[in-house]
């Protein structure tokens, strides 16, 4: 039976990455079908890569609850798209940060269920955390954010290490949500600092 911590992280990550994919599709001026395709691939892409790498059947991903959660999230965003599209960059970074944190946690916990091995846990966190975002950006015809920002890989690797060290005790709501919050804050701070740095450099030129 899945733990409460796992269910919380899974739900947060699924909605966040679905929203992230939808915002990228809206920014790319895709139609409704594009919003749904990017939302689905962002939510499931990393998990497909992870399962393939660690040798777990991909069919285990397609449970009705997760798919329904993604579709409901995307449907709501399609209805609100005319109001939210003005703030796509701010919201896109926010949801992408939540998805990165929660999916890397989810990937590491998933790997721990099959083998308590450092390499497997870290790689599962990495692929689950950034895989869906890479596929999303490729479909949107832009350079993948995860391949341009080192912080993505660093944070997912750190999450994998924490889960490996914490073992089964890490799968509780408090350590999971604390880690989720810290990773999101670090990523947002890095993005904000980088934007200010580029602005200063541009003004000097």
PDB file of C-alpha atoms in Angstrom:
ATOM      1  CA  UNK A   1       0.000   0.000   0.000  1.00  0.00           C
ATOM      2  CA  UNK A   2       1.299   3.452  -0.925  1.00  0.00           C
ATOM      3  CA  UNK A   3       2.154   5.774   1.975  1.00  0.00           C
ATOM      4  CA  UNK A   4       0.373   9.057   2.636  1.00  0.00           C
ATOM      5  CA  UNK A   5       3.590  10.914   1.850  1.00  0.00           C
ATOM      6  CA  UNK A   6       3.846   9.219  -1.529  1.00  0.00           C
ATOM      7  CA  UNK A   7       0.238  10.067  -2.417  1.00  0.00           C
ATOM      8  CA  UNK A   8       0.724  13.736  -1.458  1.00  0.00           C
ATOM      9  CA  UNK A   9       3.922  14.103  -3.500  1.00  0.00           C
ATOM     10  CA  UNK A  10       2.395  12.208  -6.423  1.00  0.00           C
ATOM     11  CA  UNK A  11      -0.691  14.430  -6.506  1.00  0.00           C
ATOM     12  CA  UNK A  12       1.256  17.690  -6.191  1.00  0.00           C
ATOM     13  CA  UNK A  13       3.778  16.682  -8.842  1.00  0.00           C
ATOM     14  CA  UNK A  14       1.177  15.459 -11.305  1.00  0.00           C
ATOM     15  CA  UNK A  15      -0.878  18.670 -11.147  1.00  0.00           C
ATOM     16  CA  UNK A  16       2.200  20.916 -11.184  1.00  0.00           C
ATOM     17  CA  UNK A  17       3.818  19.311 -14.220  1.00  0.00           C
ATOM     18  CA  UNK A  18       0.496  19.154 -16.068  1.00  0.00           C
ATOM     19  CA  UNK A  19       0.129  22.898 -15.443  1.00  0.00           C
ATOM     20  CA  UNK A  20       3.743  23.498 -16.486  1.00  0.00           C
ATOM     21  CA  UNK A  21       3.178  21.699 -19.786  1.00  0.00           C
ATOM     22  CA  UNK A  22      -0.030  23.625 -20.362  1.00  0.00           C
ATOM     23  CA  UNK A  23       1.644  27.003 -19.802  1.00  0.00           C
ATOM     24  CA  UNK A  24       4.453  26.162 -22.228  1.00  0.00           C
ATOM     25  CA  UNK A  25       1.861  25.126 -24.822  1.00  0.00           C
ATOM     26  CA  UNK A  26      -0.071  28.360 -24.316  1.00  0.00           C
ATOM     27  CA  UNK A  27       3.126  30.387 -24.603  1.00  0.00           C
ATOM     28  CA  UNK A  28       3.906  28.560 -27.850  1.00  0.00           C
ATOM     29  CA  UNK A  29       0.372  29.481 -29.028  1.00  0.00           C
ATOM     30  CA  UNK A  30      -0.723  25.856 -29.396  1.00  0.00           C
ATOM     31  CA  UNK A  31      -4.388  24.918 -29.607  1.00  0.00           C
ATOM     32  CA  UNK A  32      -6.284  22.882 -27.020  1.00  0.00           C
ATOM     33  CA  UNK A  33      -4.907  19.591 -28.381  1.00  0.00           C
ATOM     34  CA  UNK A  34      -1.384  20.955 -27.925  1.00  0.00           C
ATOM     35  CA  UNK A  35      -2.147  21.960 -24.341  1.00  0.00           C
ATOM     36  CA  UNK A  36      -3.349  18.448 -23.526  1.00  0.00           C
ATOM     37  CA  UNK A  37      -0.467  16.693 -25.302  1.00  0.00           C
ATOM     38  CA  UNK A  38       2.219  18.803 -23.608  1.00  0.00           C
ATOM     39  CA  UNK A  39       0.461  18.483 -20.264  1.00  0.00           C
ATOM     40  CA  UNK A  40       0.291  14.694 -20.544  1.00  0.00           C
ATOM     41  CA  UNK A  41       3.865  14.261 -21.771  1.00  0.00           C
ATOM     42  CA  UNK A  42       5.225  16.540 -19.046  1.00  0.00           C
ATOM     43  CA  UNK A  43       3.335  14.583 -16.379  1.00  0.00           C
ATOM     44  CA  UNK A  44       4.196  11.093 -17.624  1.00  0.00           C
ATOM     45  CA  UNK A  45       7.348  11.504 -19.742  1.00  0.00           C
ATOM     46  CA  UNK A  46       9.871  11.364 -16.909  1.00  0.00           C
ATOM     47  CA  UNK A  47       8.157   8.374 -15.320  1.00  0.00           C
ATOM     48  CA  UNK A  48       8.214   6.480 -18.619  1.00  0.00           C
ATOM     49  CA  UNK A  49      11.972   7.073 -18.938  1.00  0.00           C
ATOM     50  CA  UNK A  50      12.524   6.066 -15.293  1.00  0.00           C
ATOM     51  CA  UNK A  51      10.563   2.824 -15.568  1.00  0.00           C
ATOM     52  CA  UNK A  52      12.360   1.920 -18.779  1.00  0.00           C
ATOM     53  CA  UNK A  53      15.771   2.492 -17.181  1.00  0.00           C
ATOM     54  CA  UNK A  54      15.108   0.547 -13.957  1.00  0.00           C
ATOM     55  CA  UNK A  55      13.251  -2.244 -15.750  1.00  0.00           C
ATOM     56  CA  UNK A  56       9.715  -1.706 -14.444  1.00  0.00           C
ATOM     57  CA  UNK A  57       6.743  -2.134 -16.853  1.00  0.00           C
ATOM     58  CA  UNK A  58       5.520   1.227 -18.155  1.00  0.00           C
ATOM     59  CA  UNK A  59       1.918   0.000 -17.997  1.00  0.00           C
ATOM     60  CA  UNK A  60       1.960   0.526 -14.220  1.00  0.00           C
ATOM     61  CA  UNK A  61       1.855   4.280 -14.811  1.00  0.00           C
ATOM     62  CA  UNK A  62      -1.573   4.378 -16.372  1.00  0.00           C
ATOM     63  CA  UNK A  63      -3.839   4.286 -13.342  1.00  0.00           C
ATOM     64  CA  UNK A  64      -7.178   6.009 -13.755  1.00  0.00           C
ATOM     65  CA  UNK A  65      -6.789   8.366 -10.797  1.00  0.00           C
ATOM     66  CA  UNK A  66      -3.557   9.912 -12.097  1.00  0.00           C
ATOM     67  CA  UNK A  67      -4.867  10.293 -15.637  1.00  0.00           C
ATOM     68  CA  UNK A  68      -8.096  11.848 -14.363  1.00  0.00           C
ATOM     69  CA  UNK A  69      -6.090  14.264 -12.178  1.00  0.00           C
ATOM     70  CA  UNK A  70      -4.035  15.399 -15.180  1.00  0.00           C
ATOM     71  CA  UNK A  71      -7.060  15.802 -17.451  1.00  0.00           C
ATOM     72  CA  UNK A  72      -8.983  17.801 -14.825  1.00  0.00           C
ATOM     73  CA  UNK A  73      -5.993  20.098 -14.264  1.00  0.00           C
ATOM     74  CA  UNK A  74      -5.606  20.723 -17.992  1.00  0.00           C
ATOM     75  CA  UNK A  75      -9.333  21.279 -18.474  1.00  0.00           C
ATOM     76  CA  UNK A  76      -9.360  23.972 -15.771  1.00  0.00           C
ATOM     77  CA  UNK A  77      -6.300  25.677 -17.283  1.00  0.00           C
ATOM     78  CA  UNK A  78      -7.894  25.681 -20.733  1.00  0.00           C
ATOM     79  CA  UNK A  79     -10.930  27.464 -19.301  1.00  0.00           C
ATOM     80  CA  UNK A  80      -8.753  30.048 -17.509  1.00  0.00           C
ATOM     81  CA  UNK A  81      -6.143  30.357 -20.242  1.00  0.00           C
ATOM     82  CA  UNK A  82      -7.239  33.784 -21.465  1.00  0.00           C
ATOM     83  CA  UNK A  83      -6.627  35.258 -17.996  1.00  0.00           C
ATOM     84  CA  UNK A  84      -3.552  33.256 -17.020  1.00  0.00           C
ATOM     85  CA  UNK A  85      -1.613  33.517 -20.271  1.00  0.00           C
ATOM     86  CA  UNK A  86      -0.494  37.051 -19.338  1.00  0.00           C
ATOM     87  CA  UNK A  87       1.432  35.611 -16.422  1.00  0.00           C
ATOM     88  CA  UNK A  88       2.661  32.436 -18.141  1.00  0.00           C
ATOM     89  CA  UNK A  89       6.343  33.046 -17.347  1.00  0.00           C
ATOM     90  CA  UNK A  90       5.879  33.607 -13.608  1.00  0.00           C
ATOM     91  CA  UNK A  91       3.418  30.758 -13.154  1.00  0.00           C
ATOM     92  CA  UNK A  92       5.323  28.476 -15.534  1.00  0.00           C
ATOM     93  CA  UNK A  93       8.524  28.742 -13.479  1.00  0.00           C
ATOM     94  CA  UNK A  94       6.589  28.223 -10.243  1.00  0.00           C
ATOM     95  CA  UNK A  95       4.795  25.071 -11.406  1.00  0.00           C
ATOM     96  CA  UNK A  96       7.937  23.748 -13.080  1.00  0.00           C
ATOM     97  CA  UNK A  97       9.801  24.123  -9.775  1.00  0.00           C
ATOM     98  CA  UNK A  98       7.113  22.228  -7.874  1.00  0.00           C
ATOM     99  CA  UNK A  99       7.066  19.505 -10.518  1.00  0.00           C
ATOM    100  CA  UNK A 100      10.850  19.207 -10.443  1.00  0.00           C
ATOM    101  CA  UNK A 101      10.900  18.799  -6.654  1.00  0.00           C
ATOM    102  CA  UNK A 102       7.942  16.459  -6.298  1.00  0.00           C
ATOM    103  CA  UNK A 103       8.757  14.243  -9.282  1.00  0.00           C
ATOM    104  CA  UNK A 104      12.403  13.820  -8.280  1.00  0.00           C
ATOM    105  CA  UNK A 105      11.174  12.784  -4.820  1.00  0.00           C
ATOM    106  CA  UNK A 106       8.636  10.458  -6.376  1.00  0.00           C
ATOM    107  CA  UNK A 107      11.242   8.882  -8.654  1.00  0.00           C
ATOM    108  CA  UNK A 108      13.678   8.268  -5.802  1.00  0.00           C
ATOM    109  CA  UNK A 109      10.968   6.743  -3.595  1.00  0.00           C
ATOM    110  CA  UNK A 110       9.790   4.563  -6.474  1.00  0.00           C
ATOM    111  CA  UNK A 111      13.299   3.214  -7.031  1.00  0.00           C
ATOM    112  CA  UNK A 112      13.720   2.523  -3.306  1.00  0.00           C
ATOM    113  CA  UNK A 113      10.739   0.171  -3.476  1.00  0.00           C
ATOM    114  CA  UNK A 114      12.665  -2.100  -5.839  1.00  0.00           C
ATOM    115  CA  UNK A 115      16.284  -1.783  -4.718  1.00  0.00           C
ATOM    116  CA  UNK A 116      18.151   0.159  -2.023  1.00  0.00           C
ATOM    117  CA  UNK A 117      20.964   1.139  -4.392  1.00  0.00           C
ATOM    118  CA  UNK A 118      22.495   4.627  -4.535  1.00  0.00           C
ATOM    119  CA  UNK A 119      22.986   4.760  -8.306  1.00  0.00           C
ATOM    120  CA  UNK A 120      19.474   3.509  -9.053  1.00  0.00           C
ATOM    121  CA  UNK A 121      17.846   5.933  -6.617  1.00  0.00           C
ATOM    122  CA  UNK A 122      19.771   8.968  -7.888  1.00  0.00           C
ATOM    123  CA  UNK A 123      19.203   8.138 -11.573  1.00  0.00           C
ATOM    124  CA  UNK A 124      15.495   7.546 -10.948  1.00  0.00           C
ATOM    125  CA  UNK A 125      15.244  10.947  -9.229  1.00  0.00           C
ATOM    126  CA  UNK A 126      17.099  12.599 -12.120  1.00  0.00           C
ATOM    127  CA  UNK A 127      15.092  11.035 -14.956  1.00  0.00           C
ATOM    128  CA  UNK A 128      11.727  11.474 -13.237  1.00  0.00           C
ATOM    129  CA  UNK A 129      12.501  15.044 -12.220  1.00  0.00           C
ATOM    130  CA  UNK A 130      13.678  16.435 -15.553  1.00  0.00           C
ATOM    131  CA  UNK A 131      12.557  13.888 -18.168  1.00  0.00           C
ATOM    132  CA  UNK A 132       9.040  15.220 -18.676  1.00  0.00           C
ATOM    133  CA  UNK A 133      10.256  18.817 -18.859  1.00  0.00           C
ATOM    134  CA  UNK A 134      12.842  17.951 -21.514  1.00  0.00           C
ATOM    135  CA  UNK A 135      10.213  16.226 -23.681  1.00  0.00           C
ATOM    136  CA  UNK A 136       7.839  19.174 -23.159  1.00  0.00           C
ATOM    137  CA  UNK A 137      10.413  21.720 -24.322  1.00  0.00           C
ATOM    138  CA  UNK A 138      11.394  19.640 -27.358  1.00  0.00           C
ATOM    139  CA  UNK A 139       7.730  19.421 -28.429  1.00  0.00           C
ATOM    140  CA  UNK A 140       7.440  23.195 -27.921  1.00  0.00           C
ATOM    141  CA  UNK A 141      10.482  23.678 -30.217  1.00  0.00           C
ATOM    142  CA  UNK A 142      12.653  25.340 -27.583  1.00  0.00           C
ATOM    143  CA  UNK A 143      15.898  24.480 -25.826  1.00  0.00           C
ATOM    144  CA  UNK A 144      15.159  22.285 -22.778  1.00  0.00           C
ATOM    145  CA  UNK A 145      15.365  24.327 -19.584  1.00  0.00           C
ATOM    146  CA  UNK A 146      16.801  21.356 -17.689  1.00  0.00           C
ATOM    147  CA  UNK A 147      19.768  21.218 -20.080  1.00  0.00           C
ATOM    148  CA  UNK A 148      20.469  24.952 -19.735  1.00  0.00           C
ATOM    149  CA  UNK A 149      20.239  25.224 -15.945  1.00  0.00           C
ATOM    150  CA  UNK A 150      22.653  23.114 -13.902  1.00  0.00           C
ATOM    151  CA  UNK A 151      20.478  23.613 -10.826  1.00  0.00           C
ATOM    152  CA  UNK A 152      17.938  21.124 -12.208  1.00  0.00           C
ATOM    153  CA  UNK A 153      20.349  18.199 -12.237  1.00  0.00           C
ATOM    154  CA  UNK A 154      22.019  19.236  -8.970  1.00  0.00           C
ATOM    155  CA  UNK A 155      18.723  19.425  -7.069  1.00  0.00           C
ATOM    156  CA  UNK A 156      17.446  16.089  -8.384  1.00  0.00           C
ATOM    157  CA  UNK A 157      20.728  14.373  -7.479  1.00  0.00           C
ATOM    158  CA  UNK A 158      20.585  15.868  -3.964  1.00  0.00           C
ATOM    159  CA  UNK A 159      17.008  14.651  -3.580  1.00  0.00           C
ATOM    160  CA  UNK A 160      18.084  11.161  -4.635  1.00  0.00           C
ATOM    161  CA  UNK A 161      20.893  11.205  -2.061  1.00  0.00           C
ATOM    162  CA  UNK A 162      18.560  12.368   0.722  1.00  0.00           C
ATOM    163  CA  UNK A 163      16.009   9.658  -0.029  1.00  0.00           C
ATOM    164  CA  UNK A 164      18.738   7.000  -0.177  1.00  0.00           C
ATOM    165  CA  UNK A 165      20.192   8.098   3.169  1.00  0.00           C
ATOM    166  CA  UNK A 166      16.774   8.480   4.810  1.00  0.00           C
ATOM    167  CA  UNK A 167      15.535   5.105   3.602  1.00  0.00           C
ATOM    168  CA  UNK A 168      11.957   4.122   4.386  1.00  0.00           C
ATOM    169  CA  UNK A 169      11.690   6.756   7.093  1.00  0.00           C
ATOM    170  CA  UNK A 170      11.904   9.444   4.422  1.00  0.00           C
ATOM    171  CA  UNK A 171       8.540   8.425   2.970  1.00  0.00           C
ATOM    172  CA  UNK A 172       6.620  10.300   5.685  1.00  0.00           C
ATOM    173  CA  UNK A 173       4.666  13.523   4.962  1.00  0.00           C
ATOM    174  CA  UNK A 174       6.828  15.878   7.078  1.00  0.00           C
ATOM    175  CA  UNK A 175      10.282  15.082   5.568  1.00  0.00           C
ATOM    176  CA  UNK A 176       8.792  14.863   2.081  1.00  0.00           C
ATOM    177  CA  UNK A 177       6.955  18.184   2.228  1.00  0.00           C
ATOM    178  CA  UNK A 178       9.930  19.874   3.907  1.00  0.00           C
ATOM    179  CA  UNK A 179      12.249  18.697   1.134  1.00  0.00           C
ATOM    180  CA  UNK A 180       9.685  19.717  -1.482  1.00  0.00           C
ATOM    181  CA  UNK A 181       9.474  23.229  -0.031  1.00  0.00           C
ATOM    182  CA  UNK A 182      13.265  23.651   0.240  1.00  0.00           C
ATOM    183  CA  UNK A 183      13.905  22.476  -3.342  1.00  0.00           C
ATOM    184  CA  UNK A 184      11.217  24.796  -4.751  1.00  0.00           C
ATOM    185  CA  UNK A 185      12.566  27.788  -2.812  1.00  0.00           C
ATOM    186  CA  UNK A 186      16.164  27.113  -3.913  1.00  0.00           C
ATOM    187  CA  UNK A 187      15.156  26.810  -7.542  1.00  0.00           C
ATOM    188  CA  UNK A 188      13.086  30.020  -7.458  1.00  0.00           C
ATOM    189  CA  UNK A 189      15.923  31.915  -5.742  1.00  0.00           C
ATOM    190  CA  UNK A 190      18.404  30.722  -8.381  1.00  0.00           C
ATOM    191  CA  UNK A 191      16.072  31.765 -11.209  1.00  0.00           C
ATOM    192  CA  UNK A 192      15.490  35.165  -9.609  1.00  0.00           C
ATOM    193  CA  UNK A 193      19.201  35.745  -8.997  1.00  0.00           C
ATOM    194  CA  UNK A 194      20.050  34.780 -12.567  1.00  0.00           C
ATOM    195  CA  UNK A 195      17.459  37.194 -13.959  1.00  0.00           C
ATOM    196  CA  UNK A 196      18.861  40.067 -11.869  1.00  0.00           C
ATOM    197  CA  UNK A 197      22.405  39.199 -12.929  1.00  0.00           C
ATOM    198  CA  UNK A 198      21.489  39.217 -16.617  1.00  0.00           C
ATOM    199  CA  UNK A 199      19.653  42.522 -16.170  1.00  0.00           C
ATOM    200  CA  UNK A 200      22.727  44.146 -14.582  1.00  0.00           C
ATOM    201  CA  UNK A 201      25.009  42.822 -17.328  1.00  0.00           C
ATOM    202  CA  UNK A 202      22.616  44.081 -19.990  1.00  0.00           C
ATOM    203  CA  UNK A 203      22.485  47.560 -18.409  1.00  0.00           C
ATOM    204  CA  UNK A 204      26.281  47.753 -18.260  1.00  0.00           C
ATOM    205  CA  UNK A 205      26.502  46.987 -21.950  1.00  0.00           C
TER     206      UNK A 205
END
